[in-house]
């Protein structure tokens, strides 16, 4: 029965709610390997054996939001707050470019210092220095006008995980000052403006049910984003979810495989969170259908201050060490890291 569902996913890029629930609830090594084999086949048809790298620059940990799961949320008083200067950011790019990165991801909290004018200036300068590189922004919810200005300044892509497609669940993870509708509106705006858009969610976040994961899958199918970022929820000790369970490795891998079949061309990272819950998590992610890794380019001096969750890996490593380590890891499972912008391949 499970094989039939997987065959259908491969053929129709779709399955019914009940089928997806059954598949997600099935904890069988045999079913997983059947799924992953198909996912790899589809991934290799579109992207070959290439794995794209994105240089992650965590440029501010100052945030006005208070997402209950997040280690750098506003009300965590134990975080040493920092923001990188334009010069710091450019030097991360310089370092990254020399290491073969052709995409820079600027990620941060929702920090009011980074107005449109400030970000536009940074984006323009990066583009001037590295015209062959893509810029991805991941700075949360902004107005449509703001997204438009940043796009016009040269930003190519935007990552904004929807976090959960179930409205009730969204409100169990966020304070009342945040709204599900606004987050969804942001994703719609970003797409309409012309960004390559990434959505996504945490696997095993508190109160999550299998039904909600199915809603996530069907929502993503409908949104049809260029990228999907998923990783296990990992508790952070200074949040109200400190003693919640972390998300499961196998379930995350299964979701990666299913997403690859539902959205064959999607750019799918094997995330740092996946590498945090299992030593070979990212390799397993690649083998389940992922085709992107996002090593950290942030200065080592600030890395430990960008702890979204406990025990985040690579907090003390230089970017050069990270890329070496990943090159080896990706190679060990038969794939290769490439120096390429790694744009979405449309059909
Ligand atoms: N402020 C930006 C960037 C958020 S950090 C924004 O709002 O989009 C990037 C992602 O890390 C989040 O979207 C969330 O899905 C993930 N994340 C945050 N806390 C986490 C945790 N405790 N465990 C796993 N992932 C987490």
mmCIF file of C-alpha atoms and ligand atoms in Angstrom:
data_model
loop_
_atom_site.group_PDB
_atom_site.id
_atom_site.type_symbol
_atom_site.label_atom_id
_atom_site.label_comp_id
_atom_site.label_asym_id
_atom_site.label_seq_id
_atom_site.Cartn_x
_atom_site.Cartn_y
_atom_site.Cartn_z
ATOM 1 C CA UNK A 1 0.000 0.000 0.000
ATOM 2 C CA UNK A 2 2.817 2.416 0.870
ATOM 3 C CA UNK A 3 4.589 1.633 -2.374
ATOM 4 C CA UNK A 4 1.421 2.496 -4.257
ATOM 5 C CA UNK A 5 1.258 5.891 -2.545
ATOM 6 C CA UNK A 6 4.893 6.571 -3.379
ATOM 7 C CA UNK A 7 4.362 5.485 -6.993
ATOM 8 C CA UNK A 8 1.431 7.855 -7.186
ATOM 9 C CA UNK A 9 3.487 10.693 -5.728
ATOM 10 C CA UNK A 10 6.112 10.083 -8.361
ATOM 11 C CA UNK A 11 3.615 9.936 -11.207
ATOM 12 C CA UNK A 12 1.073 12.600 -10.206
ATOM 13 C CA UNK A 13 3.253 14.725 -7.891
ATOM 14 C CA UNK A 14 0.312 14.567 -5.578
ATOM 15 C CA UNK A 15 -1.459 12.286 -3.126
ATOM 16 C CA UNK A 16 -4.646 12.517 -1.117
ATOM 17 C CA UNK A 17 -4.635 13.716 2.463
ATOM 18 C CA UNK A 18 -5.364 10.229 3.808
ATOM 19 C CA UNK A 19 -2.560 8.732 1.754
ATOM 20 C CA UNK A 20 -0.065 11.300 3.010
ATOM 21 C CA UNK A 21 -1.132 10.743 6.604
ATOM 22 C CA UNK A 22 -0.663 6.997 6.210
ATOM 23 C CA UNK A 23 2.758 7.456 4.654
ATOM 24 C CA UNK A 24 3.962 9.894 7.305
ATOM 25 C CA UNK A 25 2.784 7.606 10.083
ATOM 26 C CA UNK A 26 4.548 4.605 8.630
ATOM 27 C CA UNK A 27 7.881 4.005 10.310
ATOM 28 C CA UNK A 28 9.480 1.412 8.062
ATOM 29 C CA UNK A 29 13.043 1.332 6.805
ATOM 30 C CA UNK A 30 11.901 -0.518 3.715
ATOM 31 C CA UNK A 31 9.310 2.107 2.802
ATOM 32 C CA UNK A 32 11.810 4.890 3.415
ATOM 33 C CA UNK A 33 14.414 3.382 1.141
ATOM 34 C CA UNK A 34 11.816 2.897 -1.593
ATOM 35 C CA UNK A 35 10.841 6.564 -1.258
ATOM 36 C CA UNK A 36 14.413 7.865 -1.162
ATOM 37 C CA UNK A 37 15.413 5.880 -4.214
ATOM 38 C CA UNK A 38 12.610 7.496 -6.222
ATOM 39 C CA UNK A 39 13.428 10.920 -4.786
ATOM 40 C CA UNK A 40 17.073 10.586 -5.821
ATOM 41 C CA UNK A 41 16.061 9.540 -9.299
ATOM 42 C CA UNK A 42 13.858 12.614 -9.698
ATOM 43 C CA UNK A 43 16.471 14.913 -8.179
ATOM 44 C CA UNK A 44 19.182 13.557 -10.472
ATOM 45 C CA UNK A 45 16.969 13.951 -13.522
ATOM 46 C CA UNK A 46 16.704 17.694 -12.783
ATOM 47 C CA UNK A 47 19.940 18.591 -10.983
ATOM 48 C CA UNK A 48 22.272 15.660 -11.635
ATOM 49 C CA UNK A 49 24.694 14.899 -8.823
ATOM 50 C CA UNK A 50 25.376 18.577 -8.144
ATOM 51 C CA UNK A 51 24.900 20.047 -4.696
ATOM 52 C CA UNK A 52 24.610 23.824 -4.471
ATOM 53 C CA UNK A 53 26.131 25.788 -1.617
ATOM 54 C CA UNK A 54 24.754 28.974 -0.074
ATOM 55 C CA UNK A 55 26.918 31.112 2.163
ATOM 56 C CA UNK A 56 24.873 32.006 5.200
ATOM 57 C CA UNK A 57 25.685 35.376 6.753
ATOM 58 C CA UNK A 58 23.862 35.797 10.050
ATOM 59 C CA UNK A 59 24.185 39.546 10.116
ATOM 60 C CA UNK A 60 22.059 40.497 13.123
ATOM 61 C CA UNK A 61 20.588 38.636 16.082
ATOM 62 C CA UNK A 62 18.490 41.605 17.165
ATOM 63 C CA UNK A 63 14.810 40.856 16.724
ATOM 64 C CA UNK A 64 11.553 42.582 17.562
ATOM 65 C CA UNK A 65 9.628 39.320 17.439
ATOM 66 C CA UNK A 66 9.097 36.764 20.129
ATOM 67 C CA UNK A 67 8.576 33.456 18.324
ATOM 68 C CA UNK A 68 8.216 30.972 21.177
ATOM 69 C CA UNK A 69 10.636 28.417 19.729
ATOM 70 C CA UNK A 70 13.463 30.725 18.747
ATOM 71 C CA UNK A 71 16.602 31.243 20.814
ATOM 72 C CA UNK A 72 17.158 34.828 19.650
ATOM 73 C CA UNK A 73 13.613 36.011 20.240
ATOM 74 C CA UNK A 74 13.247 39.446 21.780
ATOM 75 C CA UNK A 75 12.576 38.436 25.350
ATOM 76 C CA UNK A 76 15.602 36.168 25.729
ATOM 77 C CA UNK A 77 17.754 38.392 27.935
ATOM 78 C CA UNK A 78 20.706 35.959 27.916
ATOM 79 C CA UNK A 79 21.725 36.634 24.324
ATOM 80 C CA UNK A 80 24.607 38.993 23.556
ATOM 81 C CA UNK A 81 23.111 41.045 20.791
ATOM 82 C CA UNK A 82 25.155 42.020 17.743
ATOM 83 C CA UNK A 83 24.774 43.440 14.294
ATOM 84 C CA UNK A 84 27.411 43.276 11.576
ATOM 85 C CA UNK A 85 28.484 46.422 9.771
ATOM 86 C CA UNK A 86 28.366 46.742 6.015
ATOM 87 C CA UNK A 87 32.143 46.229 6.001
ATOM 88 C CA UNK A 88 31.816 43.041 8.075
ATOM 89 C CA UNK A 89 29.206 41.705 5.670
ATOM 90 C CA UNK A 90 31.332 42.540 2.633
ATOM 91 C CA UNK A 91 34.303 40.816 4.132
ATOM 92 C CA UNK A 92 32.187 37.665 4.683
ATOM 93 C CA UNK A 93 31.312 37.840 0.977
ATOM 94 C CA UNK A 94 34.945 38.291 0.001
ATOM 95 C CA UNK A 95 35.941 35.279 2.030
ATOM 96 C CA UNK A 96 33.003 33.304 0.645
ATOM 97 C CA UNK A 97 33.656 34.226 -2.965
ATOM 98 C CA UNK A 98 37.226 32.955 -2.689
ATOM 99 C CA UNK A 99 35.875 29.679 -1.300
ATOM 100 C CA UNK A 100 33.573 29.207 -4.295
ATOM 101 C CA UNK A 101 30.282 30.620 -3.025
ATOM 102 C CA UNK A 102 28.069 32.271 -5.642
ATOM 103 C CA UNK A 103 25.053 32.815 -3.405
ATOM 104 C CA UNK A 104 25.064 34.888 -0.240
ATOM 105 C CA UNK A 105 22.180 34.533 2.167
ATOM 106 C CA UNK A 106 21.692 37.489 4.472
ATOM 107 C CA UNK A 107 19.734 36.181 7.418
ATOM 108 C CA UNK A 108 18.787 37.893 10.618
ATOM 109 C CA UNK A 109 16.230 38.837 13.168
ATOM 110 C CA UNK A 110 13.753 41.602 12.431
ATOM 111 C CA UNK A 111 16.113 44.394 13.369
ATOM 112 C CA UNK A 112 14.741 47.919 12.886
ATOM 113 C CA UNK A 113 18.228 49.275 12.240
ATOM 114 C CA UNK A 114 18.175 47.595 8.837
ATOM 115 C CA UNK A 115 15.757 49.929 7.108
ATOM 116 C CA UNK A 116 15.161 49.658 3.381
ATOM 117 C CA UNK A 117 17.798 52.331 2.723
ATOM 118 C CA UNK A 118 20.434 50.527 4.805
ATOM 119 C CA UNK A 119 19.713 47.150 3.194
ATOM 120 C CA UNK A 120 19.531 48.618 -0.315
ATOM 121 C CA UNK A 121 22.984 50.064 0.138
ATOM 122 C CA UNK A 122 24.399 46.708 1.282
ATOM 123 C CA UNK A 123 22.676 44.790 -1.520
ATOM 124 C CA UNK A 124 23.913 47.228 -4.188
ATOM 125 C CA UNK A 125 27.461 47.052 -2.894
ATOM 126 C CA UNK A 126 27.495 43.236 -2.873
ATOM 127 C CA UNK A 127 26.086 43.195 -6.406
ATOM 128 C CA UNK A 128 28.657 45.744 -7.561
ATOM 129 C CA UNK A 129 31.517 43.648 -6.199
ATOM 130 C CA UNK A 130 30.101 40.260 -7.178
ATOM 131 C CA UNK A 131 27.798 40.676 -10.185
ATOM 132 C CA UNK A 132 27.899 36.931 -10.816
ATOM 133 C CA UNK A 133 26.439 36.111 -7.398
ATOM 134 C CA UNK A 134 22.862 35.767 -6.203
ATOM 135 C CA UNK A 135 21.657 37.468 -3.039
ATOM 136 C CA UNK A 136 19.092 35.766 -0.866
ATOM 137 C CA UNK A 137 17.402 37.666 1.929
ATOM 138 C CA UNK A 138 15.929 36.063 5.032
ATOM 139 C CA UNK A 139 14.900 38.932 7.256
ATOM 140 C CA UNK A 140 11.316 38.134 8.064
ATOM 141 C CA UNK A 141 8.118 40.028 7.441
ATOM 142 C CA UNK A 142 8.232 43.436 5.735
ATOM 143 C CA UNK A 143 5.811 45.481 3.705
ATOM 144 C CA UNK A 144 5.255 44.829 0.032
ATOM 145 C CA UNK A 145 6.858 48.193 -0.758
ATOM 146 C CA UNK A 146 9.928 47.193 1.199
ATOM 147 C CA UNK A 147 10.209 43.833 -0.577
ATOM 148 C CA UNK A 148 9.890 45.668 -3.878
ATOM 149 C CA UNK A 149 12.663 48.149 -3.003
ATOM 150 C CA UNK A 150 15.041 45.385 -1.940
ATOM 151 C CA UNK A 151 14.271 43.475 -5.121
ATOM 152 C CA UNK A 152 14.923 46.563 -7.218
ATOM 153 C CA UNK A 153 18.227 47.017 -5.383
ATOM 154 C CA UNK A 154 19.297 43.582 -6.621
ATOM 155 C CA UNK A 155 18.081 40.920 -4.187
ATOM 156 C CA UNK A 156 17.244 37.759 -6.147
ATOM 157 C CA UNK A 157 15.703 35.401 -3.639
ATOM 158 C CA UNK A 158 13.846 35.458 -0.321
ATOM 159 C CA UNK A 159 13.491 32.816 2.352
ATOM 160 C CA UNK A 160 10.488 33.084 4.611
ATOM 161 C CA UNK A 161 9.382 29.831 6.136
ATOM 162 C CA UNK A 162 5.647 29.740 6.666
ATOM 163 C CA UNK A 163 6.467 27.694 9.840
ATOM 164 C CA UNK A 164 3.107 25.874 9.773
ATOM 165 C CA UNK A 165 0.223 25.992 7.334
ATOM 166 C CA UNK A 166 -2.300 25.441 10.126
ATOM 167 C CA UNK A 167 -3.529 28.764 11.477
ATOM 168 C CA UNK A 168 -4.380 27.434 14.955
ATOM 169 C CA UNK A 169 -0.957 25.825 15.207
ATOM 170 C CA UNK A 170 0.724 29.020 13.998
ATOM 171 C CA UNK A 171 -0.768 30.820 16.966
ATOM 172 C CA UNK A 172 0.521 28.206 19.400
ATOM 173 C CA UNK A 173 4.047 28.952 18.205
ATOM 174 C CA UNK A 174 3.840 32.737 18.024
ATOM 175 C CA UNK A 175 2.555 35.563 20.206
ATOM 176 C CA UNK A 176 -0.611 37.445 19.289
ATOM 177 C CA UNK A 177 1.434 40.283 17.839
ATOM 178 C CA UNK A 178 2.204 38.019 14.887
ATOM 179 C CA UNK A 179 -0.327 36.797 12.378
ATOM 180 C CA UNK A 180 -0.645 33.815 10.104
ATOM 181 C CA UNK A 181 -2.423 35.927 7.524
ATOM 182 C CA UNK A 182 0.412 38.424 7.341
ATOM 183 C CA UNK A 183 3.036 35.729 6.894
ATOM 184 C CA UNK A 184 1.032 34.177 4.079
ATOM 185 C CA UNK A 185 0.501 37.602 2.517
ATOM 186 C CA UNK A 186 4.264 38.204 2.607
ATOM 187 C CA UNK A 187 4.898 34.981 0.689
ATOM 188 C CA UNK A 188 2.324 35.980 -1.884
ATOM 189 C CA UNK A 189 3.845 39.457 -2.264
ATOM 190 C CA UNK A 190 7.364 38.071 -2.608
ATOM 191 C CA UNK A 191 6.272 35.727 -5.359
ATOM 192 C CA UNK A 192 4.358 38.378 -7.250
ATOM 193 C CA UNK A 193 7.319 40.758 -7.121
ATOM 194 C CA UNK A 194 9.452 38.149 -8.844
ATOM 195 C CA UNK A 195 11.732 36.788 -6.148
ATOM 196 C CA UNK A 196 12.744 33.147 -6.182
ATOM 197 C CA UNK A 197 10.881 32.285 -2.994
ATOM 198 C CA UNK A 198 11.551 29.775 -0.265
ATOM 199 C CA UNK A 199 8.931 28.663 2.263
ATOM 200 C CA UNK A 200 9.180 25.866 4.796
ATOM 201 C CA UNK A 201 8.493 24.559 8.259
ATOM 202 C CA UNK A 202 9.930 22.822 11.298
ATOM 203 C CA UNK A 203 9.360 19.104 11.726
ATOM 204 C CA UNK A 204 8.186 18.086 15.188
ATOM 205 C CA UNK A 205 7.474 21.581 16.487
ATOM 206 C CA UNK A 206 5.403 21.627 19.680
ATOM 207 C CA UNK A 207 1.717 20.700 19.210
ATOM 208 C CA UNK A 208 2.337 19.582 15.635
ATOM 209 C CA UNK A 209 0.120 16.762 14.347
ATOM 210 C CA UNK A 210 0.541 14.581 11.288
ATOM 211 C CA UNK A 211 -2.514 16.330 9.824
ATOM 212 C CA UNK A 212 -0.715 19.665 10.052
ATOM 213 C CA UNK A 213 2.293 18.269 8.206
ATOM 214 C CA UNK A 214 -0.059 17.175 5.455
ATOM 215 C CA UNK A 215 -1.444 20.708 5.379
ATOM 216 C CA UNK A 216 2.139 21.934 5.028
ATOM 217 C CA UNK A 217 2.720 19.615 2.077
ATOM 218 C CA UNK A 218 -0.493 20.580 0.335
ATOM 219 C CA UNK A 219 0.111 24.261 1.000
ATOM 220 C CA UNK A 220 3.602 23.980 -0.519
ATOM 221 C CA UNK A 221 2.220 22.125 -3.519
ATOM 222 C CA UNK A 222 -0.179 24.993 -4.079
ATOM 223 C CA UNK A 223 2.369 27.776 -3.462
ATOM 224 C CA UNK A 224 4.880 26.001 -5.705
ATOM 225 C CA UNK A 225 7.915 27.824 -4.284
ATOM 226 C CA UNK A 226 11.427 27.649 -5.748
ATOM 227 C CA UNK A 227 12.910 26.507 -2.442
ATOM 228 C CA UNK A 228 11.658 24.668 0.619
ATOM 229 C CA UNK A 229 13.565 24.820 3.892
ATOM 230 C CA UNK A 230 12.651 22.161 6.411
ATOM 231 C CA UNK A 231 14.487 20.925 9.446
ATOM 232 C CA UNK A 232 13.707 19.309 12.770
ATOM 233 C CA UNK A 233 12.539 21.509 15.614
ATOM 234 C CA UNK A 234 15.271 21.564 18.275
ATOM 235 C CA UNK A 235 14.495 22.985 21.718
ATOM 236 C CA UNK A 236 16.416 25.972 23.011
ATOM 237 C CA UNK A 237 16.952 26.028 26.753
ATOM 238 C CA UNK A 238 15.995 29.680 27.148
ATOM 239 C CA UNK A 239 12.558 29.321 25.601
ATOM 240 C CA UNK A 240 9.234 28.052 26.912
ATOM 241 C CA UNK A 241 9.757 24.968 24.729
ATOM 242 C CA UNK A 242 12.996 24.027 26.530
ATOM 243 C CA UNK A 243 11.753 20.592 27.559
ATOM 244 C CA UNK A 244 9.837 19.721 24.404
ATOM 245 C CA UNK A 245 11.053 16.830 22.268
ATOM 246 C CA UNK A 246 13.186 17.503 19.217
ATOM 247 C CA UNK A 247 11.878 16.585 15.768
ATOM 248 C CA UNK A 248 12.568 13.126 14.392
ATOM 249 C CA UNK A 249 15.328 12.402 11.906
ATOM 250 C CA UNK A 250 13.367 9.786 9.992
ATOM 251 C CA UNK A 251 10.267 11.937 9.699
ATOM 252 C CA UNK A 252 12.322 14.874 8.417
ATOM 253 C CA UNK A 253 13.991 12.635 5.835
ATOM 254 C CA UNK A 254 10.652 11.229 4.770
ATOM 255 C CA UNK A 255 9.279 14.739 4.270
ATOM 256 C CA UNK A 256 12.312 15.671 2.172
ATOM 257 C CA UNK A 257 11.684 12.655 -0.040
ATOM 258 C CA UNK A 258 7.982 13.416 -0.397
ATOM 259 C CA UNK A 259 8.683 17.072 -1.201
ATOM 260 C CA UNK A 260 11.130 16.047 -3.914
ATOM 261 C CA UNK A 261 8.428 13.938 -5.547
ATOM 262 C CA UNK A 262 5.721 16.598 -5.177
ATOM 263 C CA UNK A 263 7.957 19.449 -6.405
ATOM 264 C CA UNK A 264 10.589 17.786 -8.618
ATOM 265 C CA UNK A 265 12.466 21.014 -9.442
ATOM 266 C CA UNK A 266 12.519 22.493 -5.967
ATOM 267 C CA UNK A 267 15.774 23.582 -4.321
ATOM 268 C CA UNK A 268 15.844 21.596 -1.124
ATOM 269 C CA UNK A 269 18.495 22.142 1.540
ATOM 270 C CA UNK A 270 19.813 19.509 3.888
ATOM 271 C CA UNK A 271 19.699 21.970 6.790
ATOM 272 C CA UNK A 272 22.059 22.694 9.646
ATOM 273 C CA UNK A 273 19.334 21.584 12.060
ATOM 274 C CA UNK A 274 19.336 18.174 10.345
ATOM 275 C CA UNK A 275 23.108 18.029 10.779
ATOM 276 C CA UNK A 276 22.655 18.965 14.428
ATOM 277 C CA UNK A 277 20.351 16.098 15.425
ATOM 278 C CA UNK A 278 22.464 13.435 13.680
ATOM 279 C CA UNK A 279 26.166 13.481 12.847
ATOM 280 C CA UNK A 280 25.467 12.393 9.258
ATOM 281 C CA UNK A 281 22.111 14.169 9.050
ATOM 282 C CA UNK A 282 22.997 16.290 6.042
ATOM 283 C CA UNK A 283 24.378 13.323 4.089
ATOM 284 C CA UNK A 284 21.160 11.444 4.794
ATOM 285 C CA UNK A 285 19.232 14.525 3.660
ATOM 286 C CA UNK A 286 21.082 14.505 0.329
ATOM 287 C CA UNK A 287 20.299 10.802 -0.032
ATOM 288 C CA UNK A 288 16.607 11.532 0.634
ATOM 289 C CA UNK A 289 16.376 14.075 -2.199
ATOM 290 C CA UNK A 290 17.949 17.318 -0.936
ATOM 291 C CA UNK A 291 20.321 19.201 -3.263
ATOM 292 C CA UNK A 292 21.513 22.264 -1.312
ATOM 293 C CA UNK A 293 23.672 22.869 1.756
ATOM 294 C CA UNK A 294 24.051 26.183 3.539
ATOM 295 C CA UNK A 295 27.353 26.497 5.339
ATOM 296 C CA UNK A 296 27.965 29.407 7.633
ATOM 297 C CA UNK A 297 30.009 32.409 6.484
ATOM 298 C CA UNK A 298 29.417 34.533 9.578
ATOM 299 C CA UNK A 299 32.501 35.725 11.437
ATOM 300 C CA UNK A 300 33.494 33.145 14.041
ATOM 301 C CA UNK A 301 33.346 35.863 16.712
ATOM 302 C CA UNK A 302 29.532 36.132 16.467
ATOM 303 C CA UNK A 303 28.535 32.566 15.598
ATOM 304 C CA UNK A 304 27.751 31.419 19.088
ATOM 305 C CA UNK A 305 25.389 34.381 19.496
ATOM 306 C CA UNK A 306 23.149 33.165 16.676
ATOM 307 C CA UNK A 307 21.771 30.137 18.459
ATOM 308 C CA UNK A 308 18.241 29.586 17.222
ATOM 309 C CA UNK A 309 18.337 26.217 19.006
ATOM 310 C CA UNK A 310 20.710 24.333 21.311
ATOM 311 C CA UNK A 311 23.936 22.668 20.167
ATOM 312 C CA UNK A 312 23.955 24.205 16.676
ATOM 313 C CA UNK A 313 26.890 22.672 14.805
ATOM 314 C CA UNK A 314 29.919 24.492 13.357
ATOM 315 C CA UNK A 315 29.653 27.350 15.888
ATOM 316 C CA UNK A 316 33.430 27.530 16.228
ATOM 317 C CA UNK A 317 34.587 26.728 12.704
ATOM 318 C CA UNK A 318 36.011 29.014 10.047
ATOM 319 C CA UNK A 319 34.060 29.059 6.776
ATOM 320 C CA UNK A 320 36.987 27.361 5.046
ATOM 321 C CA UNK A 321 36.799 24.447 7.480
ATOM 322 C CA UNK A 322 33.039 24.155 6.966
ATOM 323 C CA UNK A 323 33.345 23.968 3.228
ATOM 324 C CA UNK A 324 36.108 21.376 3.430
ATOM 325 C CA UNK A 325 34.070 19.279 5.817
ATOM 326 C CA UNK A 326 30.967 19.528 3.641
ATOM 327 C CA UNK A 327 32.851 18.757 0.451
ATOM 328 C CA UNK A 328 34.014 15.562 2.070
ATOM 329 C CA UNK A 329 30.580 14.708 3.469
ATOM 330 C CA UNK A 330 28.763 15.337 0.202
ATOM 331 C CA UNK A 331 31.454 13.403 -1.708
ATOM 332 C CA UNK A 332 31.153 10.471 0.667
ATOM 333 C CA UNK A 333 27.602 9.789 -0.554
ATOM 334 C CA UNK A 334 28.409 10.177 -4.241
ATOM 335 C CA UNK A 335 27.473 13.807 -4.896
ATOM 336 C CA UNK A 336 29.563 16.913 -5.538
ATOM 337 C CA UNK A 337 29.580 20.502 -4.365
ATOM 338 C CA UNK A 338 29.740 22.934 -7.293
ATOM 339 C CA UNK A 339 30.707 26.580 -7.719
ATOM 340 C CA UNK A 340 27.489 27.894 -9.200
ATOM 341 C CA UNK A 341 24.675 30.320 -8.392
ATOM 342 C CA UNK A 342 22.448 27.279 -8.314
ATOM 343 C CA UNK A 343 19.326 28.888 -9.683
ATOM 344 C CA UNK A 344 15.997 27.127 -9.842
ATOM 345 C CA UNK A 345 15.677 25.006 -12.950
ATOM 346 C CA UNK A 346 12.230 25.469 -14.399
ATOM 347 C CA UNK A 347 10.789 22.632 -16.455
HETATM 348 N N1 LIG B 1 13.800 36.275 11.125
HETATM 349 C C1 LIG B 1 13.820 35.493 9.911
HETATM 350 C C2 LIG B 1 14.795 34.341 10.005
HETATM 351 C C3 LIG B 1 14.363 33.292 10.971
HETATM 352 S S1 LIG B 1 15.578 32.092 11.412
HETATM 353 C C4 LIG B 1 12.417 35.039 9.594
HETATM 354 O O1 LIG B 1 11.496 35.356 10.342
HETATM 355 O O2 LIG B 1 12.209 34.425 8.580
HETATM 356 C C5 LIG B 1 15.298 30.841 10.212
HETATM 357 C C6 LIG B 1 14.451 29.657 10.615
HETATM 358 O O3 LIG B 1 15.009 28.959 11.711
HETATM 359 C C7 LIG B 1 13.056 29.975 11.082
HETATM 360 O O4 LIG B 1 12.219 30.247 10.012
HETATM 361 C C8 LIG B 1 12.665 28.698 11.851
HETATM 362 O O5 LIG B 1 11.912 27.809 11.037
HETATM 363 C C9 LIG B 1 14.013 28.085 12.208
HETATM 364 N N2 LIG B 1 14.127 27.925 13.671
HETATM 365 C C10 LIG B 1 13.990 28.881 14.622
HETATM 366 N N3 LIG B 1 14.063 28.341 15.854
HETATM 367 C C11 LIG B 1 14.253 27.005 15.688
HETATM 368 C C12 LIG B 1 14.356 25.901 16.564
HETATM 369 N N4 LIG B 1 14.299 26.041 17.894
HETATM 370 N N5 LIG B 1 14.551 24.664 16.033
HETATM 371 C C13 LIG B 1 14.618 24.500 14.693
HETATM 372 N N6 LIG B 1 14.497 25.497 13.814
HETATM 373 C C14 LIG B 1 14.301 26.744 14.294
#
